Short mmCIF file of C-alpha atoms in Angstrom, two decimals:
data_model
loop_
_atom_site.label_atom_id
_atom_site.label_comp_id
_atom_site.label_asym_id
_atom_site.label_seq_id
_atom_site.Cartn_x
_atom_site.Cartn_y
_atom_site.Cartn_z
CA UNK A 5 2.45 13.65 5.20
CA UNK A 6 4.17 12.09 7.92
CA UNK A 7 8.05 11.48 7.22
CA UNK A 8 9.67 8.56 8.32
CA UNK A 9 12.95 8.81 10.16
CA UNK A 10 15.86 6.82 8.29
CA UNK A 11 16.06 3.04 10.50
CA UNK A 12 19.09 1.76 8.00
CA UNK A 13 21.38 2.46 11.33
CA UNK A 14 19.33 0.18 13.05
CA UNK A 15 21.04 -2.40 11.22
CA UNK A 16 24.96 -2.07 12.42
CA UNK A 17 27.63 -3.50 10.91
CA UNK A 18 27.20 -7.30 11.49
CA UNK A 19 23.58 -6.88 10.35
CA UNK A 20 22.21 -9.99 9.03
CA UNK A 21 26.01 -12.03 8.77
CA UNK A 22 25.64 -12.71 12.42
CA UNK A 23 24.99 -15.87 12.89
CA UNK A 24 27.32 -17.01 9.25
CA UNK A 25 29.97 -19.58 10.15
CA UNK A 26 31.69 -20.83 7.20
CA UNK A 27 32.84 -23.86 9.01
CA UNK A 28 33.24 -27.33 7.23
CA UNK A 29 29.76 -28.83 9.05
CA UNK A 30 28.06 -25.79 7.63
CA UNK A 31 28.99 -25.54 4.42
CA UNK A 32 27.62 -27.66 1.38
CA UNK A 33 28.57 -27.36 -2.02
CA UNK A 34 29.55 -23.52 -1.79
CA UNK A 35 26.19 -22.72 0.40
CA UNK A 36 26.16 -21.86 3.74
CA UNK A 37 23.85 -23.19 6.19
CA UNK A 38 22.72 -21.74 10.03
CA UNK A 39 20.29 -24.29 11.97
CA UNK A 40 19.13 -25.52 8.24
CA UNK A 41 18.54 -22.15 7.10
CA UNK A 42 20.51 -21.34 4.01
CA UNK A 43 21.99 -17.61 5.07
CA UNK A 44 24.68 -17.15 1.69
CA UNK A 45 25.95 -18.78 -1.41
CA UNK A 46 28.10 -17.63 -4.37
CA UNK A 47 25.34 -17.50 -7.37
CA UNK A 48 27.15 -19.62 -9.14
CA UNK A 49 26.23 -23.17 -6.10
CA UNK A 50 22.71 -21.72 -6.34
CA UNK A 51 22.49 -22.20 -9.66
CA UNK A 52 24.35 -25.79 -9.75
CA UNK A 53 22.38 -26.78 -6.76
CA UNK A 54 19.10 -26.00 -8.04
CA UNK A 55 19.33 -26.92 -11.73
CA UNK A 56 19.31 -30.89 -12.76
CA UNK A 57 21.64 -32.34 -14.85
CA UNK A 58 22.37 -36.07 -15.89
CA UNK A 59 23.88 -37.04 -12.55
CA UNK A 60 22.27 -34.99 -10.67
CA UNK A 61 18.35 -34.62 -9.73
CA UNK A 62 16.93 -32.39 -6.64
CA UNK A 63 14.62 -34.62 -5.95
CA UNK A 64 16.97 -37.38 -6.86
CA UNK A 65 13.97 -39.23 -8.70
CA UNK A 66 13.12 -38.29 -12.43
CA UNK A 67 9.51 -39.20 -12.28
CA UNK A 68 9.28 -36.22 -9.41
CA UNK A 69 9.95 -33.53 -12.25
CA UNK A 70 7.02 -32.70 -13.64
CA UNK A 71 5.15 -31.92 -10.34
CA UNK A 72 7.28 -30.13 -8.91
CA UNK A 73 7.73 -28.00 -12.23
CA UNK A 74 3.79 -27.86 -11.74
CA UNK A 75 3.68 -26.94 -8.40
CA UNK A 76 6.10 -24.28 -8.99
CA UNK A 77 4.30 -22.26 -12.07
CA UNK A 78 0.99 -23.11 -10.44
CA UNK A 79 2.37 -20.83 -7.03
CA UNK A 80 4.87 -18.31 -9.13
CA UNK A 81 1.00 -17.61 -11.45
CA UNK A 82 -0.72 -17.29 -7.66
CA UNK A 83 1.67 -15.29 -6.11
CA UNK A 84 2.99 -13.08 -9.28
CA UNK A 85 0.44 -13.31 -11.64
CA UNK A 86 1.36 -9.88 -12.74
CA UNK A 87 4.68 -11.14 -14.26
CA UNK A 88 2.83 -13.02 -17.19
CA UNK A 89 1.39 -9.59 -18.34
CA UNK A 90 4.97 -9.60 -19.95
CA UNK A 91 3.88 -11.55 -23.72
CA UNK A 92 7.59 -13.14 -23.20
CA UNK A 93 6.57 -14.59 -19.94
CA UNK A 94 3.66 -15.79 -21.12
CA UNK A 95 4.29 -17.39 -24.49
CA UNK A 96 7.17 -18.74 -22.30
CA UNK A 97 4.81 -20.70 -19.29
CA UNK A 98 2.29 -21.65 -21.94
CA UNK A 99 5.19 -23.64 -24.03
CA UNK A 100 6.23 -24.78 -20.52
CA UNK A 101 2.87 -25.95 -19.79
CA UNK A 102 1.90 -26.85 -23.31
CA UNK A 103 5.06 -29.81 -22.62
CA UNK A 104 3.96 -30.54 -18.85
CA UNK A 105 0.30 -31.50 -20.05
CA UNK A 106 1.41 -33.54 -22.97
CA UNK A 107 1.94 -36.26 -20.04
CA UNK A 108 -0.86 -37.66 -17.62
CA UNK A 109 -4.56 -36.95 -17.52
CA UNK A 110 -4.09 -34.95 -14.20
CA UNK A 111 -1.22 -32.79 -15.55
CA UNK A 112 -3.26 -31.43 -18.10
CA UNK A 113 -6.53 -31.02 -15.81
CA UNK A 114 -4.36 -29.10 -13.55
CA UNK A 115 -2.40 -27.20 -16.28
CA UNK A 116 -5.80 -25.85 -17.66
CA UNK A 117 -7.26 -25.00 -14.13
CA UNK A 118 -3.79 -22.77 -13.44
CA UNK A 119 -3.87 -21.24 -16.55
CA UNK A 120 -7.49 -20.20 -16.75
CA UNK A 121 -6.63 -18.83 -13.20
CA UNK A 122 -4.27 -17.29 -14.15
CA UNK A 123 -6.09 -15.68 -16.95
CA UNK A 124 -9.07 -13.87 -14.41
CA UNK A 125 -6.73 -12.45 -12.67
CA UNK A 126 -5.09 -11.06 -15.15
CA UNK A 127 -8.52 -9.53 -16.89
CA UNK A 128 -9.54 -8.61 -13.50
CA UNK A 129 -6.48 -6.17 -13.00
CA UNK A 130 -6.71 -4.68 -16.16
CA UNK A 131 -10.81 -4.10 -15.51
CA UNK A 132 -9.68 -2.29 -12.35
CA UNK A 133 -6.66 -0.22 -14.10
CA UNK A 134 -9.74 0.88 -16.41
CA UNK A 135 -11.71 1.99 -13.89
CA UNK A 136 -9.10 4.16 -12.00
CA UNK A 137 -8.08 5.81 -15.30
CA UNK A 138 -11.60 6.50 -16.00
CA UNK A 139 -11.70 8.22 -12.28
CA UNK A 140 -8.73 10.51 -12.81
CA UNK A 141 -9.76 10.91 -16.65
CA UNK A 142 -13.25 12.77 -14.91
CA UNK A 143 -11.77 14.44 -11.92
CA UNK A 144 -12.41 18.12 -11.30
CA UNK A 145 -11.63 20.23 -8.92
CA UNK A 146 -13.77 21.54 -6.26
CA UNK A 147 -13.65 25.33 -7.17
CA UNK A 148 -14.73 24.35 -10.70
CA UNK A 149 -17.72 23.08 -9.41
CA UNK A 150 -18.89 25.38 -6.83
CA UNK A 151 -18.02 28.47 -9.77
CA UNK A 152 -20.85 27.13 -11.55
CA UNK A 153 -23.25 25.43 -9.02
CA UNK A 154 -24.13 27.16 -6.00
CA UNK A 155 -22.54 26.25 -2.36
CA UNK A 156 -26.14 26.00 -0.99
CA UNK A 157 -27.20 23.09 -3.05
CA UNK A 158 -23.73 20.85 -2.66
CA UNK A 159 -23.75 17.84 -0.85
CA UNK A 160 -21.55 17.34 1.66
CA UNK A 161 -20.25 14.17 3.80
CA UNK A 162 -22.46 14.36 6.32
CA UNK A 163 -25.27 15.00 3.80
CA UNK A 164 -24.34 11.84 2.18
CA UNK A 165 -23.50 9.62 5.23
CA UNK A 166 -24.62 10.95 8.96
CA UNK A 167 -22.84 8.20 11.00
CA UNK A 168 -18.89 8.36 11.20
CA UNK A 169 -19.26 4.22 12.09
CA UNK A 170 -20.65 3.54 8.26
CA UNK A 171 -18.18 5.91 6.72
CA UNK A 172 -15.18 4.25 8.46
CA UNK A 173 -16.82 0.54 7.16
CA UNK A 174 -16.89 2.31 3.53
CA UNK A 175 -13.20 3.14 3.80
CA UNK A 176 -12.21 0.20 4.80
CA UNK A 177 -13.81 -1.32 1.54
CA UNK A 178 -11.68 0.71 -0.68
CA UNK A 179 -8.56 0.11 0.88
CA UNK A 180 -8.91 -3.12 1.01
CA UNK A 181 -10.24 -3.62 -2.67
CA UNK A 182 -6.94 -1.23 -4.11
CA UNK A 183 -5.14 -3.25 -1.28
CA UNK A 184 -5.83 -6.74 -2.99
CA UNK A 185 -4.78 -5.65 -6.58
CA UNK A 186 -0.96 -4.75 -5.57
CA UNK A 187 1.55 -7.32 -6.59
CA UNK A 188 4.23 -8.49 -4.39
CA UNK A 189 6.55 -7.83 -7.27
CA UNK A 190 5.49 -3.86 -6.96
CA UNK A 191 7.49 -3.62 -3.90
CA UNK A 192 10.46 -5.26 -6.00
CA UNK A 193 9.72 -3.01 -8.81
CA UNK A 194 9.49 0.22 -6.88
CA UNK A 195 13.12 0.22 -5.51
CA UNK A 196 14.85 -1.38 -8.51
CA UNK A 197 17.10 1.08 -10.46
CA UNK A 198 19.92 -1.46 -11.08
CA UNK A 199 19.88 -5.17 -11.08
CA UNK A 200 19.18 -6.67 -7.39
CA UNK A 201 22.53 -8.33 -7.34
CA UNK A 202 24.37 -6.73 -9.93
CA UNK A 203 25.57 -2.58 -9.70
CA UNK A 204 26.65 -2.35 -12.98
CA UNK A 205 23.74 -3.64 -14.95
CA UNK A 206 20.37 -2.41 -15.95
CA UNK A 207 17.39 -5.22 -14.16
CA UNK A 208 14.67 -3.90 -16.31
CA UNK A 209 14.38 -2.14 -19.90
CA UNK A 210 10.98 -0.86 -19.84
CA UNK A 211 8.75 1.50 -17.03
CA UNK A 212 8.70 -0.39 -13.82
CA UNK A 213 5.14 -1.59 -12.93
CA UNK A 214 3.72 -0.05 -10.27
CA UNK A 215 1.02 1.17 -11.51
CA UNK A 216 -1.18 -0.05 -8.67
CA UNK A 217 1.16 0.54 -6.09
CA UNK A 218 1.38 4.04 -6.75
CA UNK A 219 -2.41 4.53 -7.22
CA UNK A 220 -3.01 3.25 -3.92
CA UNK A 221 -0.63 5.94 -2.30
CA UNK A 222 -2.47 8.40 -4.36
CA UNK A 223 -6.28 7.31 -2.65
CA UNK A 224 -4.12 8.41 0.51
CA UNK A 225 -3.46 12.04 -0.19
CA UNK A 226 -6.90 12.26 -1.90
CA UNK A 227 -8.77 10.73 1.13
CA UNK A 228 -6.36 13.72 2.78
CA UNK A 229 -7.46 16.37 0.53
CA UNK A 230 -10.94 15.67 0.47
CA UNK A 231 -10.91 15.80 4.56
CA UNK A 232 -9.56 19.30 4.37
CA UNK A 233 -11.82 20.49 1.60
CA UNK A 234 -14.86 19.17 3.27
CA UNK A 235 -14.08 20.81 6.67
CA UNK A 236 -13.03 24.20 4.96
CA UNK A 237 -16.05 24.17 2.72
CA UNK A 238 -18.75 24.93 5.32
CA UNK A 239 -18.98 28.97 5.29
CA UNK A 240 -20.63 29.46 9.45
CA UNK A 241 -18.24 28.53 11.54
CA UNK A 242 -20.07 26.08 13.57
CA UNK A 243 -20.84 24.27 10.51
CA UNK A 244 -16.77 23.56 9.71
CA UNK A 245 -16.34 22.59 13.79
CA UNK A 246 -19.13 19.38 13.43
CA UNK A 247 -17.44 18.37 10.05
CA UNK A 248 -13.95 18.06 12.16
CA UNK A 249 -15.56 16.70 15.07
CA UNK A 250 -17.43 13.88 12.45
CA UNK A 251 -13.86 13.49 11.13
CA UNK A 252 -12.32 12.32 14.32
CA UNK A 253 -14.86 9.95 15.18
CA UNK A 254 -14.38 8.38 11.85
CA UNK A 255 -10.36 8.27 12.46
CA UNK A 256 -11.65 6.84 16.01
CA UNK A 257 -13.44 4.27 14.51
CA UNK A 258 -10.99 3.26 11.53
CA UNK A 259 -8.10 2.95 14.54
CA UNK A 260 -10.60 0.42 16.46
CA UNK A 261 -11.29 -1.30 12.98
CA UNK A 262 -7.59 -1.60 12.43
CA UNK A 263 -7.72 0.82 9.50
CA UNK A 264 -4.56 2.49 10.00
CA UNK A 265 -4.23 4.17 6.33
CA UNK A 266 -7.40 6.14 6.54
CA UNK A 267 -6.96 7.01 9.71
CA UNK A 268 -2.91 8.30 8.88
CA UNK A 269 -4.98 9.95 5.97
CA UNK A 270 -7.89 11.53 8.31
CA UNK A 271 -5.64 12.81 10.43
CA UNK A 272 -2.78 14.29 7.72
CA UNK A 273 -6.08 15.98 5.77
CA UNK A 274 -6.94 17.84 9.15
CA UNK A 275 -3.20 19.02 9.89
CA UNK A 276 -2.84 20.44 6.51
CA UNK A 277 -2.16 24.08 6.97
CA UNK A 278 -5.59 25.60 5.30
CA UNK A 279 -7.08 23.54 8.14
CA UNK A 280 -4.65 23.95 11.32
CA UNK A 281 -4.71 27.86 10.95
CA UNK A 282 -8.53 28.03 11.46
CA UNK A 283 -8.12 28.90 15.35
CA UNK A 284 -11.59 29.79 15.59
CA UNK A 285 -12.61 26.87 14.59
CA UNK A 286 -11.06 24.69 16.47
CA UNK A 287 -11.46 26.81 19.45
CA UNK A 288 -15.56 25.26 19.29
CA UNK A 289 -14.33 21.53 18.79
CA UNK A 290 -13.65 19.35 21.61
CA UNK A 291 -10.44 17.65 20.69
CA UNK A 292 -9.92 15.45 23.69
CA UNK A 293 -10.12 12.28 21.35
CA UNK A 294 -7.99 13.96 18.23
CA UNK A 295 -5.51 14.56 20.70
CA UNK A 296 -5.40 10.34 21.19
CA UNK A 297 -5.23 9.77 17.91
CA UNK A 298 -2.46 12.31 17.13
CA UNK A 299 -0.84 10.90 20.14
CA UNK A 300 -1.27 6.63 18.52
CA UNK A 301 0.33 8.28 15.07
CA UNK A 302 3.19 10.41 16.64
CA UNK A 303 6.18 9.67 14.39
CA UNK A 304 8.57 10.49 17.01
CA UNK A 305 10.71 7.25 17.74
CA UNK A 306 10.29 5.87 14.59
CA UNK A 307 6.63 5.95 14.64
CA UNK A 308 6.84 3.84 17.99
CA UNK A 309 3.01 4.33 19.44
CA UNK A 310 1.40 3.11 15.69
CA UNK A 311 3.89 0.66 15.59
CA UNK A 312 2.60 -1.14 18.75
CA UNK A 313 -0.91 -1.09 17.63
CA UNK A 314 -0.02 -2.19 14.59
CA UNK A 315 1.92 -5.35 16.07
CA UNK A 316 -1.66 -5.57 18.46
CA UNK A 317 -3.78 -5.84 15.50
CA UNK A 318 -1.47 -7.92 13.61
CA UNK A 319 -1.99 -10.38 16.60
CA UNK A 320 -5.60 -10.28 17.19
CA UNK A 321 -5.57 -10.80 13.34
CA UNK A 322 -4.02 -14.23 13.94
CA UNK A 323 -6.31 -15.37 16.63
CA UNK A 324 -9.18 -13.75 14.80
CA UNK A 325 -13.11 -15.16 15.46
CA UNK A 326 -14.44 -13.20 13.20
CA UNK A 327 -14.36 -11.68 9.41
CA UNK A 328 -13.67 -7.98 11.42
CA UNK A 329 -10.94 -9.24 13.62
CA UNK A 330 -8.66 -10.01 10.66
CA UNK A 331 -8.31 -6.68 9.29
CA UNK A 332 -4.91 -4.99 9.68
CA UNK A 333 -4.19 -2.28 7.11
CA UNK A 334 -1.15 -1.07 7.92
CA UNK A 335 -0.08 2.68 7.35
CA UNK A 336 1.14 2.50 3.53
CA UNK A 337 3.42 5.17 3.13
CA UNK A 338 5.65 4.05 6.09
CA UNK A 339 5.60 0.09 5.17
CA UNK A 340 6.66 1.34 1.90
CA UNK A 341 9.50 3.28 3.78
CA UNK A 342 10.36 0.40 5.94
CA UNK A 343 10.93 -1.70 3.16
CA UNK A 344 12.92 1.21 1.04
CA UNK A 345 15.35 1.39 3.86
CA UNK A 346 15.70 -2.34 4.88
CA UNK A 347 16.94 -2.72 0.93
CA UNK A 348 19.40 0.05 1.50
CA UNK A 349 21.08 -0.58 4.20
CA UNK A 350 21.75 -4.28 4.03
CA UNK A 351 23.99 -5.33 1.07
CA UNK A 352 22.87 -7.67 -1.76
CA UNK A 353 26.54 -9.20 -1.20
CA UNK A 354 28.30 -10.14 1.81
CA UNK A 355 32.12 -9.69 2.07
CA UNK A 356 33.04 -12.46 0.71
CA UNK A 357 30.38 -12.39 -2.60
CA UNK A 358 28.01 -14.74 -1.70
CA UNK A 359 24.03 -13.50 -1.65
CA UNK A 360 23.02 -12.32 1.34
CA UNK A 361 20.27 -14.48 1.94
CA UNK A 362 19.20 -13.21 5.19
CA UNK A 363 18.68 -9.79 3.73
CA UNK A 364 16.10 -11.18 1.66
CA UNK A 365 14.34 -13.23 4.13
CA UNK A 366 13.82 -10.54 6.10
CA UNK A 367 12.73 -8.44 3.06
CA UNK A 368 9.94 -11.37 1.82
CA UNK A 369 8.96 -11.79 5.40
CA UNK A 370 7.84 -8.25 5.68
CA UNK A 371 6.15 -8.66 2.01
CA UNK A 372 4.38 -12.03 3.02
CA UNK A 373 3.37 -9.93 6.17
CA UNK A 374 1.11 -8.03 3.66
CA UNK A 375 0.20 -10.75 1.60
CA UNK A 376 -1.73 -11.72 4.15
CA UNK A 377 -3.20 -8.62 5.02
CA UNK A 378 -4.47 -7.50 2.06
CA UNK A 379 -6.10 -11.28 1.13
CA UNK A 380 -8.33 -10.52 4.06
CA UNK A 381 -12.03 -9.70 2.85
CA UNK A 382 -14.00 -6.90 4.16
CA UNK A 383 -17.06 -8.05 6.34
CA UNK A 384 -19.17 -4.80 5.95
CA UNK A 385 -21.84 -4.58 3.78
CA UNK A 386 -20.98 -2.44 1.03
CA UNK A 387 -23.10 1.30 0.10
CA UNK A 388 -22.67 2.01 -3.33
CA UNK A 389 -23.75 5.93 -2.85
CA UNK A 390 -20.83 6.63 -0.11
CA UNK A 391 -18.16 4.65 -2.15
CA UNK A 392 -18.98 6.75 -5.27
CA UNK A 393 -19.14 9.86 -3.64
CA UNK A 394 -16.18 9.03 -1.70
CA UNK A 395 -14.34 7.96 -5.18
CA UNK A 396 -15.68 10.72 -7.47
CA UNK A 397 -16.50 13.70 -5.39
CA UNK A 398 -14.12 16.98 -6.63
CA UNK A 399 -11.79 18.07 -4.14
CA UNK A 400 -9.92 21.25 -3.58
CA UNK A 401 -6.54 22.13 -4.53
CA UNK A 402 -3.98 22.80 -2.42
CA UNK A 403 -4.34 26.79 -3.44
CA UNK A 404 -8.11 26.67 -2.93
CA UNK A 405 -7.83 25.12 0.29
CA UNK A 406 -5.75 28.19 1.03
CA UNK A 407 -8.47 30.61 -0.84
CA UNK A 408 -11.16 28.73 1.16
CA UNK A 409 -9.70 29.05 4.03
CA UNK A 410 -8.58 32.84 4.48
CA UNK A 411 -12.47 33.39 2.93
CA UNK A 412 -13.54 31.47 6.43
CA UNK A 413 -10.87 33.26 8.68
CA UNK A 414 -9.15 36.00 6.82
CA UNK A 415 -5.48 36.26 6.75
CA UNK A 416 -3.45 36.89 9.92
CA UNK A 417 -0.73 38.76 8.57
CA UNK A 418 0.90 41.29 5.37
CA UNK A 419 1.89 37.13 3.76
CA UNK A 420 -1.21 35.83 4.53
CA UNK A 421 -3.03 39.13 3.00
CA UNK A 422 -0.75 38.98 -0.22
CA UNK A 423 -1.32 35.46 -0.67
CA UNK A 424 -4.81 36.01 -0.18
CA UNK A 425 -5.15 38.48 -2.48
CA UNK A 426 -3.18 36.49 -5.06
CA UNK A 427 -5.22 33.56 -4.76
CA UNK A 428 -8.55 35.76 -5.58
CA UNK A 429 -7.27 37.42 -8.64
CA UNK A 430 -5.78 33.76 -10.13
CA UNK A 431 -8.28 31.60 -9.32
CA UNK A 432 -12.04 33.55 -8.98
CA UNK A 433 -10.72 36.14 -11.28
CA UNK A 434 -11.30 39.27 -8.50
CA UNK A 435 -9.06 41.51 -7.10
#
């Protein structure tokens, strides 16, 4: 898979305290204000500033409370439903909500329409955590299956779905369904070791939840896998040079859907080694539009080429006319690593031990970005028989991806021939 160079010296050493001046006009009550954006505060003013007490009221009027309580559970249970999974959490917002509704007719109304909200989202998630554990509970690999069926009667890809146009459309359904069940707190989650403020203190005493998160990066390296195994299945030769050829028009098309995960995924499946080293192969394929692609997903410059189409997509998404125009799914694996390195290499703290509130706008505006993304839904109608074959169908390992493909173009040289020869003995049981 494509690495991501480190960007955390893209940030120097003013990074986001650039525009702080602690000057009397902008500072109020121990936070720190820039053109009415708050950029730092000790903890301690947050805290005071936020909280009421008996002289003071944020909204300076009592009767204001209560909604704005409201409003703020109703968009903490839309935005991170996946906190209440926590019993705490949730015995704690229904007590909370248990006093809210005890006042007015429309508290309560609106109380009971959050929490029963709430409460399909929540059965929803774990319906969908069922189903992928059911999936990897009934994976096998390939080479299990073709030991005891025989080659000439397995489907392929192309025996399942002959136009590279539908498959794309059926990709971009399942990203975009495992897209929608990631919680913005997963991104928290997956880079918290310590507290997010503190360095000395543990933030979280059980597993960190990102269970969805990390299945989502695992539908990338099997979409990978199952490229290369499909492409060094074929045993003629011509056979393995259409199913690469079908594979770059379905990148092709996933780049002009804005699909830029299965096309990252296409494209690592058919640069896997098992695949690259069959010269023959690709000496019959015309790779004039592979070569584009490769070129739109070079990581040099800090992926700069995919980063450009993915700022053009995010645009067109904006101004979109249509249900198709809105889709942007962004390469995972580097938004991930954008994120990871934005959190490193800007402190939590600035200098002087206030927040660094800048940091962390820039860190939910990336987040939001997503958000928004992966609300979008998919406008193509949906083919049951390519999503399950797509979801379920064995794929080699990385070993018989190696076996499969020295049986297609034998080995090169005395390491190829050894590992060759290894492979046979541990995995079809020949010498």
């Amino acid at each position: 898979m494509p690495q991501t160079p480190p960007f955390s010296a893209m940030f120097d050493s003013s990074g986001y305290n650039r525009n702080l001046y602690q000057s009397a006009e902008d500072s109020c009550g121990g936070l720190y204000y820039h053109d009415n954006n708050l950029l730092s505060g000790s903890l301690e003013a947050l805290i005071q500033h936020l909280v009421p007490n008996v002289d003071y009221y944020p909204d300076n009027q009592m009767r204001k409370i209560a909604p704005k309580i409201l409003q703020l559970l109703t968009e903490w249970t839309e935005t991170f439903p996946y906190d209440f999974r926590d019993e705490r959490m949730m015995r704690n917002l229904k007590d909370l909500a248990h006093r809210i509704a005890s006042g007015e007719e429309t508290y309560r109304k609106n109380v009971q329409q959050m929490m029963q909200c709430l409460i399909r989202k929540l059965a929803a998630l774990s319906q969908y955590e069922e189903v992928l554990a059911k999936i990897s509970s009934t994976s096998t690999d390939r080479l299990t299956v073709l030991k005891t069926k025989p080659q000439s009667i397995q489907r392929d890809i192309i025996t399942v779905c002959n136009d590279p146009y539908t498959l794309a459309q059926q990709l971009t359904h399942i990203e975009l369904e495992r897209l929608n069940y990631i919680g913005p707190e997963e991104f928290v989650q997956a880079f918290v070791q310590k507290g997010p403020l503190d360095n000395d203190k543990s933030c979280y005493g059980e597993r960190k939840k990102t269970r969805n998160l990390e299945a989502y990066v695992e539908w990338f390296n099997r979409l990978s896998y199952l490229v290369a195994t499909e492409i060094c299945m074929p045993v003629k030769k011509k056979h393995r040079a259409r199913m690469i050829e079908y594979f770059i028009d379905v990148a092709r098309e996933c780049f002009n859907i804005g699909n830029f995960n299965s096309l990252m995924a296409i494209i690592s499946g058919m640069n896997m080694s098992p695949v690259s080293r069959l010269k023959k192969t690709w000496a019959k394929v015309k790779t004039a539009k592979f070569d584009i692609l490769e070129h739109q997903m070079d990581p040099s410059s800090n992926f700069y080429n995919y980063r450009t189409a993915l700022r053009g997509a995010a645009q067109r998404s904006l101004t979109a006319h249509s249900s198709r125009e809105k889709i942007v799914i962004p390469f995972f694996s580097l938004l991930i690593k954008d994120i990871y390195f934005l959190n490193e290499g800007c402190a939590n703290r600035l200098p002087n031990g206030h927040v660094n509130f800048e940091k962390f706008w820039e860190l939910a505006k990336q987040v939001s970005e997503f958000m928004t993304w992966k609300q979008v839904e998919c406008p193509f109608e949906r083919d049951r028989k390519i999503l399950q074959y797509l979801i379920t169908v064995p794929v080699f390992s990385e070993d018989a991806l190696y076996l499969a493909s020295y049986e297609s173009e034998g080995p090169e040289n005395h390491i190829e021939k050894d590992r060759w020869k290894s492979l046979r003995s541990s995995l079809l049981g020949r010498v």
